[in-house]
Amino acid sequence: MTEKEIVDYLHNNEIHKIKFAFTDIDGVLRGKLIHTTKFLEGLKDGIGFCDVVFGWDSADACYDNVELTGWQSGYPDKLAHIDLDTFRVIPWDNNTPFFLADYKKNDLTDLAVCPRTLLKKIASECKSMGFVPSFAQEFEWFNFKETPQSLEEKNFHQLTPLTPGMFGYSILRTSLEDAYYNDLFDLLCAFNIPIEGLHTETGPGVYEAAYFHDEILKAADNAALLKTSVKEIANKHGIIATFMAKISEKLPGCSGHIHQSLWNTDKTKNLFYDANAEHNMSELFNQYLAGQLYCLPHIVPMLAPTVNSYKRLVEGAWAPTTITWGFDNRTTALRVLNHSHKACRLEQRVSGADTNPYLAMAASLASGLYGIKHKLSLNVQATTGNGYSNKSNGSIAGNLMDATQIMKKSDIAKELFGAEFVEHFTATREWEWRQFSKHVSDWELKRYMEII
């Protein structure tokens, strides 16, 4: 819809409020409900929003180690610019109009640490090279018969799963909660998140959803909105949905795999596919894959951004631990699917469900483009069999601090994303590690309290 059509829609339907939001550095959706008058006034010049949303963590604790904002700056407003192309209505909230926004430092300068702004910059670079990036992200998550209050009362332990047992691809289990299951599919589609498939995964109360691929910015918008939308729809049914990467050492983790391909400008040709080439992989695809393999050690925190992320990245848990690739191999970091022109793509399997989709997709695309720009050769052999045992090309960092230090010192990361973003983002990951390191866990209490 054009700006005039949106304005006419609001007036003709006597709509007096709209909701807009954006993701912070952790991928948490932050936003406001505002009067239509304020929305219309802000279309040209933007809407002031306290920049603390990029100066605190997911628990609203203010960073003490970033330059962007803080007590030293007084936490001023920065300008949020609503993207009218993201207009949709929320079907489970009285069809309230909804928009996504980007952040600017001022009228002329983009805010380098805004995740959506970063992705737009890299997507624009991709298009300037003559490619249209087509992406999608699939998500797994656990569902519990709980509320925010009961989580607190139970101290996040002994939660009741939506359904019991390990039952992937179950038709039976979904029938126990068919109102919720059908609402997820129908309401997400009505919210312009076109669901391709929805099913149970192995694990008590685990669902998985995939949506149709699209140009990368729309794909990231859909991914970011899917996570919060699922939680809101779940709340309507007295259910808590969690996108933590790993909730228990005894259960599988929750992935957020990213599927990606490059197309020509009129979107008629998949540039990764070449029927006359070995394995149907074009030279462009080989370079893109080589770029991701080469850059992977430098971008891990953007794919695994929390302390918990690395509990998922362990051997034998359907998540990769080595810097490997293979053909339809689910034990490698990068999985090539090359059977047809339409579906030829690269699946990046490091990302968990806890990622910020804008950052994970930006990291994937930027590293692939690095391979194309530098004409990298694919000199890493495809892994056949167990990718966990193939350490010939290195392993993924084992924890958030190690991964962050590699990225912080990396000239490649600064080339891909800019020094300002890398400095701020890695500082936020160091903060996250500090918060974890001073915490006394249940494991420590059980192991040391009596015996040591």
Short mmCIF file of C-alpha atoms in Angstrom, two decimals, residues 129-354:
data_model
loop_
_atom_site.label_atom_id
_atom_site.label_comp_id
_atom_site.label_asym_id
_atom_site.label_seq_id
_atom_site.Cartn_x
_atom_site.Cartn_y
_atom_site.Cartn_z
CA MET A 129 26.24 -6.58 -7.27
CA GLY A 130 23.29 -7.76 -9.39
CA PHE A 131 21.86 -10.35 -7.00
CA VAL A 132 18.53 -10.69 -5.21
CA PRO A 133 19.02 -12.55 -1.90
CA SER A 134 16.19 -14.98 -1.11
CA PHE A 135 16.13 -16.17 2.51
CA ALA A 136 13.99 -17.93 5.08
CA GLN A 137 14.50 -19.05 8.68
CA GLU A 138 12.87 -22.06 10.29
CA PHE A 139 12.25 -22.21 14.05
CA GLU A 140 11.80 -24.85 16.71
CA TRP A 141 10.40 -24.00 20.14
CA PHE A 142 9.09 -25.61 23.32
CA ASN A 143 5.52 -25.00 24.55
CA PHE A 144 4.52 -25.22 28.21
CA LYS A 145 1.18 -25.04 30.01
CA GLU A 146 2.39 -22.11 32.07
CA THR A 147 2.04 -18.36 32.51
CA PRO A 148 4.66 -15.68 33.27
CA GLN A 149 3.47 -15.79 36.88
CA SER A 150 3.75 -19.59 37.18
CA LEU A 151 7.25 -19.49 35.67
CA GLU A 152 8.32 -17.17 38.48
CA GLU A 153 6.51 -19.19 41.15
CA LYS A 154 8.21 -22.40 39.98
CA ASN A 155 11.57 -20.65 39.58
CA PHE A 156 11.56 -21.87 35.97
CA HIS A 157 11.76 -25.53 37.09
CA GLN A 158 9.37 -28.49 36.85
CA LEU A 159 7.35 -26.92 34.06
CA THR A 160 4.42 -28.74 32.46
CA PRO A 161 5.03 -29.41 28.75
CA LEU A 162 2.17 -28.91 26.34
CA THR A 163 2.29 -32.62 25.49
CA PRO A 164 4.48 -35.43 26.90
CA GLY A 165 7.18 -37.49 25.30
CA MET A 166 9.31 -37.50 22.17
CA PHE A 167 6.95 -37.53 19.20
CA GLY A 168 8.22 -35.72 16.09
CA TYR A 169 5.90 -35.18 13.13
CA SER A 170 2.98 -36.31 15.25
CA ILE A 171 -0.57 -35.91 14.00
CA LEU A 172 -1.87 -37.34 17.27
CA ARG A 173 -0.14 -34.93 19.66
CA THR A 174 -1.32 -31.80 17.85
CA SER A 175 -4.93 -32.96 18.15
CA LEU A 176 -4.65 -32.52 21.93
CA GLU A 177 -4.23 -28.76 21.43
CA ASP A 178 -5.85 -28.31 18.03
CA ALA A 179 -7.27 -24.85 18.83
CA TYR A 180 -3.75 -23.53 19.52
CA TYR A 181 -2.20 -25.47 16.66
CA ASN A 182 -4.69 -24.16 14.10
CA ASP A 183 -4.54 -20.63 15.50
CA LEU A 184 -0.79 -20.62 15.00
CA PHE A 185 -1.08 -21.49 11.33
CA ASP A 186 -4.12 -19.35 10.53
CA LEU A 187 -3.22 -16.24 12.52
CA LEU A 188 0.41 -16.15 11.40
CA CYS A 189 -0.71 -16.37 7.77
CA ALA A 190 -3.28 -13.64 8.40
CA PHE A 191 -0.46 -11.53 9.85
CA ASN A 192 1.40 -11.80 6.53
CA ILE A 193 3.80 -14.44 7.78
CA PRO A 194 3.09 -17.11 5.14
CA ILE A 195 3.61 -20.43 6.89
CA GLU A 196 4.93 -23.21 4.65
CA GLY A 197 4.73 -25.96 7.27
CA LEU A 198 3.99 -26.50 10.96
CA HIS A 199 4.58 -29.73 12.86
CA THR A 200 5.78 -31.25 16.12
CA GLU A 201 9.49 -31.89 16.58
CA THR A 202 11.05 -34.50 18.81
CA GLY A 203 10.76 -33.38 22.41
CA PRO A 204 7.88 -32.75 24.84
CA GLY A 205 5.66 -29.98 23.49
CA VAL A 206 8.04 -28.96 20.71
CA TYR A 207 6.78 -27.36 17.48
CA GLU A 208 8.61 -26.34 14.34
CA ALA A 209 7.49 -23.76 11.78
CA ALA A 210 8.88 -22.75 8.41
CA TYR A 211 7.64 -19.88 6.27
CA PHE A 212 8.00 -19.30 2.53
CA HIS A 213 11.27 -17.74 1.38
CA ASP A 214 11.32 -14.10 0.28
CA GLU A 215 13.73 -11.24 -0.30
CA ILE A 216 16.02 -11.06 2.67
CA LEU A 217 14.59 -8.00 4.46
CA LYS A 218 11.04 -9.34 4.30
CA ALA A 219 12.32 -12.75 5.37
CA ALA A 220 14.03 -11.24 8.42
CA ASP A 221 10.92 -9.18 9.25
CA ASN A 222 8.84 -12.35 9.12
CA ALA A 223 11.32 -14.22 11.31
CA ALA A 224 11.49 -11.50 13.95
CA LEU A 225 7.71 -11.14 14.01
CA LEU A 226 7.11 -14.89 14.04
CA LYS A 227 8.89 -15.32 17.37
CA THR A 228 6.89 -12.64 19.19
CA SER A 229 3.67 -13.55 17.39
CA VAL A 230 3.94 -17.18 18.47
CA LYS A 231 4.43 -16.05 22.07
CA GLU A 232 1.40 -13.74 21.92
CA ILE A 233 -0.84 -16.38 20.33
CA ALA A 234 0.39 -18.92 22.88
CA ASN A 235 -0.48 -16.53 25.72
CA LYS A 236 -4.06 -16.39 24.44
CA HIS A 237 -4.22 -20.13 25.04
CA GLY A 238 -2.55 -20.11 28.47
CA ILE A 239 0.71 -21.37 26.97
CA ILE A 240 4.31 -20.17 27.25
CA ALA A 241 6.42 -20.59 24.11
CA THR A 242 10.20 -20.40 24.49
CA PHE A 243 12.83 -19.94 21.79
CA MET A 244 15.77 -20.67 24.08
CA ALA A 245 18.46 -22.61 22.24
CA LYS A 246 18.67 -25.33 24.90
CA ILE A 247 16.31 -25.83 27.84
CA SER A 248 17.78 -29.11 29.12
CA GLU A 249 20.91 -31.17 28.60
CA LYS A 250 18.62 -34.20 28.26
CA LEU A 251 16.57 -32.77 25.38
CA PRO A 252 17.36 -31.58 21.85
CA GLY A 253 18.03 -27.90 21.29
CA CYS A 254 15.92 -25.45 19.30
CA SER A 255 17.34 -24.50 15.93
CA GLY A 256 16.86 -21.45 13.74
CA HIS A 257 18.38 -22.66 10.47
CA ILE A 258 18.72 -20.09 7.68
CA HIS A 259 18.05 -21.07 4.06
CA GLN A 260 19.59 -18.84 1.41
CA SER A 261 20.05 -18.42 -2.32
CA LEU A 262 20.85 -15.66 -4.81
CA TRP A 263 18.65 -14.89 -7.83
CA ASN A 264 18.88 -12.62 -10.86
CA THR A 265 17.24 -9.21 -10.73
CA ASP A 266 13.90 -10.33 -12.20
CA LYS A 267 13.87 -13.39 -9.89
CA THR A 268 13.57 -15.89 -12.73
CA LYS A 269 16.93 -17.63 -12.31
CA ASN A 270 18.44 -19.23 -9.24
CA LEU A 271 22.09 -18.25 -9.58
CA PHE A 272 23.24 -21.06 -7.30
CA TYR A 273 22.05 -23.73 -9.75
CA ASP A 274 23.91 -24.86 -12.86
CA ALA A 275 22.67 -28.09 -14.41
CA ASN A 276 25.92 -28.43 -16.36
CA ALA A 277 28.24 -28.01 -13.38
CA GLU A 278 29.50 -30.60 -10.95
CA HIS A 279 26.86 -31.27 -8.29
CA ASN A 280 24.64 -28.68 -10.06
CA MET A 281 26.55 -25.97 -8.17
CA SER A 282 27.39 -22.79 -10.07
CA GLU A 283 30.74 -21.06 -9.66
CA LEU A 284 28.87 -18.30 -7.80
CA PHE A 285 27.48 -20.87 -5.34
CA ASN A 286 30.97 -22.28 -4.76
CA GLN A 287 32.34 -18.81 -4.02
CA TYR A 288 29.42 -17.97 -1.73
CA LEU A 289 29.88 -21.22 0.20
CA ALA A 290 33.64 -20.66 0.40
CA GLY A 291 32.99 -17.20 1.85
CA GLN A 292 30.74 -18.57 4.57
CA LEU A 293 33.28 -21.24 5.51
CA TYR A 294 36.09 -18.69 5.60
CA CYS A 295 34.18 -16.07 7.61
CA LEU A 296 32.32 -18.41 9.97
CA PRO A 297 34.81 -18.21 12.88
CA HIS A 298 34.59 -14.39 12.74
CA ILE A 299 30.78 -14.14 12.92
CA VAL A 300 29.77 -16.85 15.40
CA PRO A 301 28.30 -14.47 18.05
CA MET A 302 25.80 -13.20 15.48
CA LEU A 303 24.65 -16.79 14.95
CA ALA A 304 24.99 -17.94 18.57
CA PRO A 305 24.42 -14.76 20.62
CA THR A 306 23.73 -16.06 24.13
CA VAL A 307 25.53 -18.09 26.77
CA ASN A 308 22.85 -20.72 26.29
CA SER A 309 23.45 -20.91 22.51
CA TYR A 310 26.60 -22.97 23.01
CA LYS A 311 24.80 -25.62 25.10
CA ARG A 312 23.03 -26.52 21.84
CA LEU A 313 26.25 -26.66 19.78
CA VAL A 314 27.42 -30.03 21.11
CA GLU A 315 28.15 -33.32 19.41
CA GLY A 316 25.25 -35.60 18.62
CA ALA A 317 22.55 -33.00 19.29
CA TRP A 318 21.48 -32.19 15.69
CA ALA A 319 23.58 -29.02 15.77
CA PRO A 320 27.05 -28.51 14.27
CA THR A 321 30.34 -28.19 16.11
CA THR A 322 32.81 -28.05 13.19
CA ILE A 323 33.41 -25.69 10.27
CA THR A 324 32.20 -28.10 7.65
CA TRP A 325 29.82 -28.46 4.72
CA GLY A 326 28.17 -31.36 2.99
CA PHE A 327 25.44 -32.44 0.60
CA ASP A 328 22.17 -32.90 2.50
CA ASN A 329 24.22 -33.60 5.62
CA ARG A 330 22.64 -32.57 8.91
CA THR A 331 25.85 -32.98 10.91
CA THR A 332 27.69 -30.12 9.16
CA ALA A 333 27.56 -26.37 9.72
CA LEU A 334 26.54 -25.71 6.11
CA ARG A 335 24.20 -28.04 4.24
CA VAL A 336 23.93 -27.88 0.45
CA LEU A 337 20.59 -28.75 -1.15
CA ASN A 338 21.15 -28.96 -4.90
CA HIS A 339 18.52 -31.21 -6.46
CA SER A 340 16.54 -28.67 -8.50
CA HIS A 341 16.68 -25.14 -9.90
CA LYS A 342 13.84 -23.90 -7.73
CA ALA A 343 15.04 -25.39 -4.44
CA CYS A 344 18.84 -25.17 -4.79
CA ARG A 345 20.06 -23.40 -1.67
CA LEU A 346 22.45 -23.30 1.26
CA GLU A 347 21.23 -24.07 4.77
CA GLN A 348 23.24 -22.50 7.59
CA ARG A 349 22.72 -24.74 10.62
CA VAL A 350 24.69 -22.93 13.35
CA SER A 351 21.87 -20.50 14.18
CA GLY A 352 19.59 -21.38 17.05
CA ALA A 353 16.07 -20.19 17.68
CA ASP A 354 17.53 -17.57 20.04
#
